[in-house]
Amino acid sequence: MDAIRVRGGRPLKGEVKISGAKNAALPILCATLLADGPTLLKNVPALRDIDTTAALLRFLGCDVVVDKERHEVRVAATRLGRVEAPYELVKQMRASVLVLGPLVARHGRAKVSLPGGCAIGARPIDQHLKGLEAMGAQIKLERGYVVAEAPTGRLKGADFVFDMPTVTGTENIMMAAALAKGRTTLWNCAREPEVEELARILNKMGARVDGAGTDVMHIDGVEQLAPFEHSIIPDRIEAGTYMCAAAAVEGSDVRLSGVILEDLEALVMKLRQAGVTVDREGEHVRVRRDGPIKPVNVTTAPHPGFPTDMQAQFLVLMTRAKGESVMTETIFENRFMHVPELTRMGAHVEIRGRSAIVQGVDRLDGASVMATDLRASASLVIAGLFAEGETEVRRVYHLDRGYEHMEDKLRAMGADCERVKGAEG
Ligand code: EPU
């Protein structure tokens, strides 16, 4: 298993280009199932989750060509041989559940393995299923699989209120509604930029989706959707991660290209409160850290609140602060897996229920660490950037799910880091 080795202490300087958004690309790849014919996606990040989705689409019978160099993916969902997402693929990536809505909508039937729990929490999919049921689908659970069927072959438009804003739940029901008969109105929708991006491509395909980015959406179903060409928006979480990385090492001055700053407002406000300078400079965003870090409290919330996917990286920054800060996680119940590893590096963090109380310390010491989720792994790499001595972040296959060549991007900004192939697990 690969590891990333970091020797701390070097400020980050120079430029980093942000890749396409993983969490926008995954639902859009699944949306290709809604149309017959060739679709071209550009600015697709070269990530393990994209490979897993490509494997799933191939399993279903699509022709898929992934060109990592050009960051392009071509999909033709012309002849589907199966309507099933097997456990082997769903267990690798929960977002596989995003084929459920498109398959029932276009083929009247889908069989998708239940994802089960994962490192960051139980993560049920009851809202996905209730939404489909409201649209007339009959849902059965069979030997660990969800089987959804539209008895008349086509789903029908419905009114549905989500019990909580769920990102992939909203996306699944949007895709289902795009081909349903009649109008669907969804309340309490997730408002994440990735949901808006999905609405943009559905509309490009000929759907009629209105209200994405707000909590109420109207979707008028159409008979057929067309293939499309689209360039994916930049990854706000990757951008936020490099902002925190720069903020964590005194003397850093980096320019990020390909960032939509409006999608990162909550994070940027918190970084500024912490004493980090974040400026828009033409097409770039410049992040500078040249003074002490002030403690700032953070509570994660659905967009436009502070993203849960940035909590671990911000917590690491707070280990540098002069004083106490409190990170409260409201989205997932088990998202502090980075804390015991940071403690091993000398951080003072106490978990109390859903909060982590962080006392800033003067230094962290490098150590061998590992985490069992993507963002926690990224936070440990950031810790390594300023820790004394060497840090080895193990099991970086988690990191590779969501960050394209992180070690290369950091090295290009002057960090002393490298990938160690086949390190101890
Ligand atoms: N929830 C339910 N029932 C449902 C759906 C969700 O109870 O049917 C709960 C979840 O357990 C959680 C909350 O609702 O407590 C919100 O979860 P959500 O459904 O929004 O999460 P998700 O759609 O599974 C996406 C991202 C995650 C990100 C979350 C929250 C993708 C592919 N994944 O997950 O990204 O953390 O939204 O913003 O879009 C990551 O990239 O590292 C990552 C984990």
Coordinates of C-alpha atoms and ligand atoms in Angstrom, one line a residue:
M1 CA 0.0 0.0 0.0
D2 CA 1.3 3.5 -0.8
A3 CA 2.1 6.1 1.7
I4 CA 2.8 9.8 1.5
R5 CA 5.9 11.0 3.3
V6 CA 6.1 14.6 4.3
R7 CA 8.9 16.5 6.0
G8 CA 7.5 19.5 7.7
G9 CA 8.4 23.2 7.9
R10 CA 8.5 24.5 4.4
P11 CA 6.0 27.3 3.5
L12 CA 4.0 26.7 0.4
K13 CA 4.7 29.1 -2.5
G14 CA 3.5 29.4 -6.0
E15 CA 0.4 28.1 -7.9
V16 CA -1.9 25.1 -7.7
K17 CA -4.5 24.2 -10.3
I18 CA -7.7 22.8 -8.9
S19 CA -9.1 19.7 -10.6
G20 CA -12.7 19.0 -11.5
A21 CA -15.1 18.3 -8.7
K22 CA -15.4 14.6 -7.7
N23 CA -18.8 15.0 -6.1
A24 CA -20.1 16.8 -9.3
A25 CA -18.6 14.3 -11.7
L26 CA -20.0 11.2 -9.9
P27 CA -23.8 12.1 -10.3
I28 CA -23.2 13.4 -13.8
L29 CA -21.5 10.2 -14.8
C30 CA -24.6 8.4 -13.5
A31 CA -26.9 10.8 -15.3
T32 CA -25.4 9.6 -18.6
L33 CA -27.6 6.5 -18.0
L34 CA -30.7 8.6 -18.7
A35 CA -29.9 9.1 -22.4
D36 CA -29.1 7.0 -25.4
G37 CA -25.9 8.0 -27.2
P38 CA -22.5 9.4 -26.7
T39 CA -21.8 11.9 -23.9
L40 CA -18.5 13.7 -23.5
L41 CA -17.4 15.0 -20.1
K42 CA -14.4 17.3 -19.7
N43 CA -12.4 18.4 -16.7
V44 CA -13.1 15.1 -15.0
P45 CA -10.6 14.5 -12.2
A46 CA -8.3 11.4 -12.5
L47 CA -9.4 9.7 -9.3
R48 CA -10.1 6.2 -8.0
D49 CA -13.8 7.1 -7.5
I50 CA -14.1 8.0 -11.2
D51 CA -12.5 4.6 -12.1
T52 CA -15.0 2.8 -9.8
T53 CA -18.0 4.7 -11.4
A54 CA -16.6 3.8 -14.9
A55 CA -16.4 0.2 -13.9
L56 CA -20.0 0.3 -12.6
L57 CA -21.2 1.9 -15.9
R58 CA -19.3 -0.8 -17.9
F59 CA -20.9 -3.5 -15.7
L60 CA -24.3 -2.1 -16.7
G61 CA -23.4 -2.3 -20.3
C62 CA -22.2 1.2 -21.2
D63 CA -19.2 1.9 -23.4
V64 CA -16.9 4.0 -21.3
V65 CA -13.5 5.5 -22.2
V66 CA -11.6 7.3 -19.5
D67 CA -8.7 9.5 -20.8
K68 CA -6.8 10.6 -17.7
E69 CA -4.3 12.7 -19.5
R70 CA -7.0 14.8 -21.1
H71 CA -9.3 14.6 -18.1
E72 CA -12.1 13.4 -20.4
V73 CA -14.6 10.6 -20.1
R74 CA -16.9 9.4 -22.9
V75 CA -19.9 7.3 -22.1
A76 CA -22.5 5.7 -24.4
A77 CA -25.4 4.2 -22.5
T78 CA -27.0 2.7 -25.6
R79 CA -27.5 -0.9 -24.8
L80 CA -27.8 -1.7 -21.1
G81 CA -27.3 -5.4 -20.4
R82 CA -28.1 -5.1 -16.7
V83 CA -29.8 -2.8 -14.2
E84 CA -27.8 -3.9 -11.2
A85 CA -25.1 -2.3 -9.0
P86 CA -23.4 -5.2 -7.3
Y87 CA -22.1 -5.2 -3.7
E88 CA -18.4 -5.4 -4.9
L89 CA -18.7 -2.0 -6.5
V90 CA -21.1 -0.3 -4.0
K91 CA -18.9 -1.3 -1.0
Q92 CA -15.9 0.5 -2.7
M93 CA -17.9 3.7 -3.2
R94 CA -21.2 4.6 -1.6
A95 CA -22.0 7.1 -4.4
S96 CA -22.7 4.0 -6.6
V97 CA -26.2 4.3 -5.2
L98 CA -26.6 7.2 -7.7
V99 CA -27.4 4.8 -10.4
L100 CA -30.7 3.9 -8.7
G101 CA -32.7 6.9 -9.8
P102 CA -31.6 6.9 -13.4
L103 CA -32.1 3.1 -13.9
V104 CA -35.6 3.1 -12.5
A105 CA -36.5 6.2 -14.5
R106 CA -35.3 4.9 -17.8
H107 CA -35.6 1.1 -17.5
G108 CA -38.4 0.8 -14.9
R109 CA -36.3 -1.4 -12.7
A110 CA -33.1 -1.3 -10.6
K111 CA -31.3 -3.5 -8.2
V112 CA -28.7 -1.8 -6.1
S113 CA -26.7 -3.2 -3.2
L114 CA -27.3 -1.5 0.1
P115 CA -24.2 0.4 1.0
G116 CA -24.2 -0.4 4.7
G117 CA -22.2 1.7 7.2
C118 CA -18.9 3.4 6.5
A119 CA -16.1 4.9 8.3
I120 CA -17.8 8.2 8.9
G121 CA -21.2 6.9 10.0
A122 CA -24.2 4.8 9.4
R123 CA -25.3 6.8 6.3
P124 CA -28.7 5.4 5.5
I125 CA -30.4 5.9 2.1
D126 CA -34.0 5.9 3.3
Q127 CA -34.7 9.3 1.8
H128 CA -33.6 8.0 -1.7
L129 CA -36.1 5.2 -1.3
K130 CA -39.0 7.2 0.1
G131 CA -38.6 9.7 -2.7
L132 CA -38.8 7.0 -5.3
E133 CA -41.8 5.4 -3.5
A134 CA -43.5 8.8 -3.6
M135 CA -43.0 8.6 -7.4
G136 CA -44.8 5.2 -7.6
A137 CA -41.8 2.9 -7.3
Q138 CA -42.3 -0.4 -5.4
I139 CA -39.3 -1.0 -3.2
K140 CA -38.2 -4.4 -1.9
L141 CA -35.2 -5.4 0.1
E142 CA -33.8 -8.7 -1.1
R143 CA -30.6 -10.3 0.4
G144 CA -28.8 -7.0 1.0
Y145 CA -30.1 -5.4 -2.3
V146 CA -32.7 -2.7 -2.9
V147 CA -35.0 -3.7 -5.8
A148 CA -37.0 -0.8 -7.1
E149 CA -39.6 -1.2 -9.8
A150 CA -42.0 1.2 -11.5
P151 CA -45.1 -1.0 -12.0
T152 CA -46.3 0.8 -15.2
G153 CA -42.7 1.0 -16.5
R154 CA -42.5 4.8 -15.8
L155 CA -42.3 6.8 -12.6
K156 CA -44.8 9.6 -12.0
G157 CA -44.2 13.1 -10.8
A158 CA -44.9 13.6 -7.0
D159 CA -44.6 16.1 -4.2
F160 CA -41.9 15.0 -1.7
V161 CA -40.3 16.6 1.3
F162 CA -36.8 15.3 2.4
D163 CA -36.5 14.8 6.2
M164 CA -33.1 16.4 5.9
P165 CA -31.1 17.9 3.1
T166 CA -29.3 15.0 1.5
V167 CA -26.9 15.6 -1.3
T168 CA -27.0 12.3 -3.2
G169 CA -30.6 11.8 -2.1
T170 CA -31.6 15.0 -3.8
E171 CA -29.5 14.1 -6.9
N172 CA -31.1 10.6 -7.2
I173 CA -34.6 12.0 -7.0
M174 CA -33.8 14.8 -9.5
M175 CA -32.6 12.3 -12.0
A176 CA -35.6 10.0 -11.5
A177 CA -38.0 13.0 -11.8
A178 CA -36.4 14.2 -15.1
L179 CA -37.9 11.2 -17.0
A180 CA -41.1 10.8 -14.8
K181 CA -44.5 11.5 -16.1
G182 CA -45.6 14.9 -14.9
R183 CA -44.3 17.4 -12.4
T184 CA -42.2 16.7 -9.3
T185 CA -41.8 19.2 -6.5
L186 CA -39.1 18.6 -3.9
W187 CA -38.9 20.4 -0.6
N188 CA -35.9 20.7 1.8
C189 CA -33.5 19.9 -1.0
A190 CA -29.7 20.0 -0.6
R191 CA -28.4 23.3 -2.0
E192 CA -24.8 22.2 -2.7
P193 CA -23.1 23.6 -5.8
E194 CA -22.9 19.9 -7.1
V195 CA -26.7 19.7 -7.0
E196 CA -26.8 22.9 -9.1
E197 CA -24.3 21.4 -11.5
L198 CA -26.4 18.3 -11.9
A199 CA -29.4 20.5 -12.7
R200 CA -27.4 22.3 -15.3
I201 CA -26.5 19.1 -17.1
L202 CA -30.1 17.7 -16.8
N203 CA -31.3 20.9 -18.4
K204 CA -28.7 20.5 -21.1
M205 CA -30.1 17.0 -21.8
G206 CA -33.5 18.5 -22.3
A207 CA -35.0 18.2 -18.8
R208 CA -36.9 21.0 -17.1
V209 CA -35.4 21.5 -13.6
D210 CA -36.1 24.7 -11.8
G211 CA -34.9 26.0 -8.4
A212 CA -31.7 24.1 -8.0
G213 CA -29.5 25.9 -5.4
T214 CA -32.6 26.7 -3.3
D215 CA -34.5 24.3 -1.0
V216 CA -37.5 23.9 -3.4
M217 CA -37.1 22.4 -6.8
H218 CA -39.7 21.8 -9.6
I219 CA -38.9 19.2 -12.2
D220 CA -41.2 18.6 -15.2
G221 CA -40.5 15.2 -16.5
V222 CA -39.9 14.7 -20.2
E223 CA -40.3 11.6 -22.5
Q224 CA -36.6 11.4 -23.5
L225 CA -33.3 13.0 -22.7
A226 CA -30.4 13.6 -25.0
P227 CA -26.6 13.0 -24.7
F228 CA -24.6 16.1 -23.9
E229 CA -21.1 17.6 -23.6
H230 CA -20.1 19.3 -20.4
S231 CA -17.0 20.6 -18.5
I232 CA -17.2 19.8 -14.8
I233 CA -17.0 22.7 -12.2
P234 CA -13.8 22.9 -10.1
D235 CA -13.6 20.9 -6.8
R236 CA -14.4 23.3 -3.9
I237 CA -13.3 20.8 -1.3
E238 CA -9.9 20.3 -3.0
A239 CA -9.6 24.1 -3.2
G240 CA -10.5 24.4 0.5
T241 CA -8.0 21.7 1.4
Y242 CA -5.1 23.6 -0.3
M243 CA -6.3 26.9 1.4
C244 CA -6.0 25.2 4.8
A245 CA -2.7 23.7 3.8
A246 CA -1.3 27.1 3.0
A247 CA -2.9 28.6 6.1
A248 CA -1.3 25.9 8.3
V249 CA 2.4 26.8 7.4
E250 CA 3.6 30.3 8.4
G251 CA 5.1 32.2 5.5
S252 CA 2.9 30.5 2.8
D253 CA 1.7 32.5 -0.2
V254 CA -0.2 30.5 -2.8
R255 CA -2.4 31.2 -5.8
L256 CA -5.2 28.7 -6.6
S257 CA -6.5 28.7 -10.1
G258 CA -9.9 27.3 -11.1
V259 CA -11.7 28.2 -7.9
I260 CA -15.3 29.4 -7.6
L261 CA -14.9 31.5 -4.5
E262 CA -18.7 32.0 -4.0
D263 CA -19.0 28.2 -3.3
L264 CA -16.5 28.5 -0.4
E265 CA -17.9 31.5 1.4
A266 CA -18.3 29.8 4.8
L267 CA -14.7 28.5 4.8
V268 CA -13.2 31.7 3.5
M269 CA -15.0 33.7 6.3
K270 CA -13.6 31.3 8.9
L271 CA -10.1 31.4 7.5
R272 CA -10.2 35.3 7.5
Q273 CA -11.4 35.2 11.2
A274 CA -8.4 33.0 11.9
G275 CA -6.1 35.6 10.5
V276 CA -5.4 34.1 7.1
T277 CA -5.5 36.5 4.1
V278 CA -7.7 35.3 1.2
D279 CA -8.0 37.6 -1.8
R280 CA -9.4 37.2 -5.3
E281 CA -6.8 38.3 -7.8
G282 CA -8.2 38.2 -11.3
E283 CA -8.7 34.5 -12.2
H284 CA -6.9 33.4 -9.1
V285 CA -7.4 33.2 -5.4
R286 CA -4.4 34.1 -3.3
V287 CA -4.0 32.7 0.2
R288 CA -1.4 34.1 2.6
R289 CA -0.4 33.3 6.1
D290 CA 2.1 35.6 7.8
G291 CA 0.9 35.9 11.3
P292 CA -0.4 33.8 14.2
I293 CA -3.6 31.7 13.8
K294 CA -6.5 32.8 16.0
P295 CA -8.9 30.2 17.4
V296 CA -12.2 30.1 15.6
N297 CA -15.2 27.8 16.4
V298 CA -16.9 25.9 13.5
T299 CA -20.1 24.0 13.2
T300 CA -20.7 22.0 10.1
A301 CA -24.0 22.4 8.3
P302 CA -25.5 21.7 4.9
H303 CA -24.5 24.2 2.2
P304 CA -24.2 27.2 2.5
G305 CA -23.0 26.4 6.0
F306 CA -19.5 25.2 6.8
P307 CA -18.9 21.9 4.9
T308 CA -18.4 18.7 6.8
D309 CA -15.9 17.8 4.1
M310 CA -13.6 20.6 5.4
Q311 CA -14.0 19.9 9.1
A312 CA -10.9 17.7 9.4
Q313 CA -8.6 20.1 7.5
F314 CA -9.8 23.1 9.5
L315 CA -9.4 21.3 12.8
V316 CA -5.7 20.7 11.9
L317 CA -5.3 24.4 11.3
M318 CA -6.8 25.0 14.8
T319 CA -4.1 22.9 16.4
R320 CA -1.9 25.8 15.4
A321 CA -4.1 28.5 17.0
K322 CA -3.2 30.5 20.1
G323 CA -6.0 29.3 22.3
E324 CA -9.1 27.0 22.3
S325 CA -11.5 26.3 19.5
V326 CA -14.5 24.0 19.2
M327 CA -15.3 22.1 16.0
T328 CA -18.9 20.7 16.1
E329 CA -19.9 18.1 13.5
T330 CA -23.6 17.9 12.9
I331 CA -23.7 16.0 9.6
F332 CA -22.0 12.7 10.3
E333 CA -21.8 11.0 13.7
N334 CA -18.2 9.6 13.4
R335 CA -16.1 12.1 11.6
F336 CA -13.3 12.7 14.1
M337 CA -11.1 9.8 13.0
H338 CA -8.2 12.2 12.5
V339 CA -8.2 13.2 16.1
P340 CA -6.5 10.1 17.7
E341 CA -3.8 10.3 15.0
L342 CA -3.3 14.0 15.6
T343 CA -3.0 13.3 19.3
R344 CA -0.2 10.9 18.5
M345 CA 1.5 13.8 16.8
G346 CA 1.2 16.0 20.0
A347 CA -2.1 17.8 19.4
H348 CA -4.4 18.5 22.3
V349 CA -7.9 17.6 21.2
E350 CA -10.7 16.3 23.4
I351 CA -13.9 14.8 21.9
R352 CA -17.1 15.6 23.7
G353 CA -20.1 14.1 22.0
R354 CA -20.3 15.8 18.6
S355 CA -17.6 18.4 19.3
A356 CA -13.9 18.4 19.3
I357 CA -12.3 20.9 21.7
V358 CA -8.9 21.9 20.3
Q359 CA -6.2 23.5 22.4
G360 CA -3.6 25.1 20.1
V361 CA 0.0 23.8 20.7
D362 CA 3.3 25.2 19.7
R363 CA 4.3 22.2 17.6
L364 CA 3.3 18.8 16.3
D365 CA 5.8 16.0 15.9
G366 CA 6.0 13.9 12.8
A367 CA 4.8 10.3 13.1
S368 CA 3.4 7.4 11.1
V369 CA -0.3 7.9 10.9
M370 CA -3.3 6.7 9.0
A371 CA -6.9 7.4 8.5
T372 CA -9.9 5.5 7.2
D373 CA -11.6 8.3 5.3
L374 CA -10.6 10.6 2.6
R375 CA -10.8 14.0 4.2
A376 CA -9.3 12.8 7.5
S377 CA -6.3 11.5 5.4
A378 CA -6.0 14.9 3.7
S379 CA -5.9 16.6 7.2
L380 CA -3.0 14.3 8.2
V381 CA -1.0 15.4 5.2
I382 CA -1.6 19.0 6.2
A383 CA -0.4 18.2 9.7
G384 CA 2.7 16.7 8.2
L385 CA 3.4 20.0 6.4
F386 CA 4.2 21.8 9.6
A387 CA 5.1 19.0 12.0
E388 CA 8.7 18.7 13.2
G389 CA 10.5 16.0 11.3
E390 CA 8.9 13.3 9.1
T391 CA 5.3 12.2 8.9
E392 CA 4.2 9.1 7.0
V393 CA 0.5 9.1 6.1
R394 CA -0.3 5.5 5.4
R395 CA -3.1 3.8 3.4
V396 CA -3.3 6.7 1.0
Y397 CA -5.8 4.8 -1.2
H398 CA -8.4 6.8 0.8
L399 CA -6.7 10.0 -0.3
D400 CA -6.5 8.8 -3.9
R401 CA -10.3 8.5 -4.0
G402 CA -10.6 12.3 -3.9
Y403 CA -7.4 14.1 -4.5
E404 CA -5.6 14.1 -7.8
H405 CA -1.8 13.7 -7.3
M406 CA -1.8 15.5 -4.0
E407 CA 1.8 14.9 -3.4
D408 CA 2.8 16.3 -6.8
K409 CA 0.7 19.4 -6.3
L410 CA 2.2 20.1 -2.9
R411 CA 5.7 19.4 -4.1
A412 CA 5.2 21.9 -6.9
M413 CA 4.5 24.5 -4.2
G414 CA 7.7 23.7 -2.4
A415 CA 6.6 21.1 0.1
D416 CA 9.0 18.3 0.9
C417 CA 6.8 15.3 0.2
E418 CA 6.7 12.2 -1.9
R419 CA 4.8 9.0 -2.5
V420 CA 6.3 5.8 -1.1
K421 CA 5.1 2.9 -3.2
G422 CA 4.2 -0.3 -1.3
A423 CA 4.8 1.1 2.2
E424 CA 3.6 -0.9 5.2
G425 CA -0.2 -0.8 5.6
Ligands
EPU1 N1 -29.1 10.8 5.5 C1 -30.2 10.0 6.0 N2 -30.9 9.3 5.1 C2 -30.7 9.4 3.7 C3 -29.7 10.2 3.2 C4 -28.9 10.9 4.2 O1 -30.4 9.9 7.2 O2 -31.4 8.8 3.0 C5 -28.3 11.5 6.5 C6 -26.8 11.1 6.5 O3 -26.6 10.0 7.3 C7 -26.1 12.3 7.0 C8 -27.0 13.5 6.3 O4 -28.2 12.9 6.0 O5 -26.2 12.4 8.3 C9 -26.4 14.1 5.1 O6 -25.9 13.1 4.2 P1 -25.9 13.2 2.6 O7 -26.9 12.3 2.1 O8 -26.0 14.7 2.2 O9 -24.5 12.7 2.2 P2 -24.1 11.9 0.9 O10 -25.0 12.4 -0.2 O11 -24.0 10.5 1.2 C10 -22.4 13.7 0.0 C11 -21.0 13.7 -0.4 C12 -20.1 13.6 0.9 C13 -20.4 14.7 1.8 C14 -21.9 14.8 2.1 C15 -22.3 15.9 3.0 C16 -21.0 12.8 -2.6 C17 -20.7 11.7 -3.5 N3 -20.7 12.6 -1.3 O12 -22.6 12.5 0.7 O13 -18.7 13.6 0.4 O14 -19.7 14.6 3.0 O15 -22.6 14.8 0.9 O16 -22.0 17.1 2.3 O17 -21.5 13.8 -3.0 C18 -16.4 13.2 0.5 O18 -16.3 13.7 -0.6 O19 -15.4 13.0 1.2 C19 -17.7 12.9 1.1 C20 -17.9 12.1 2.1

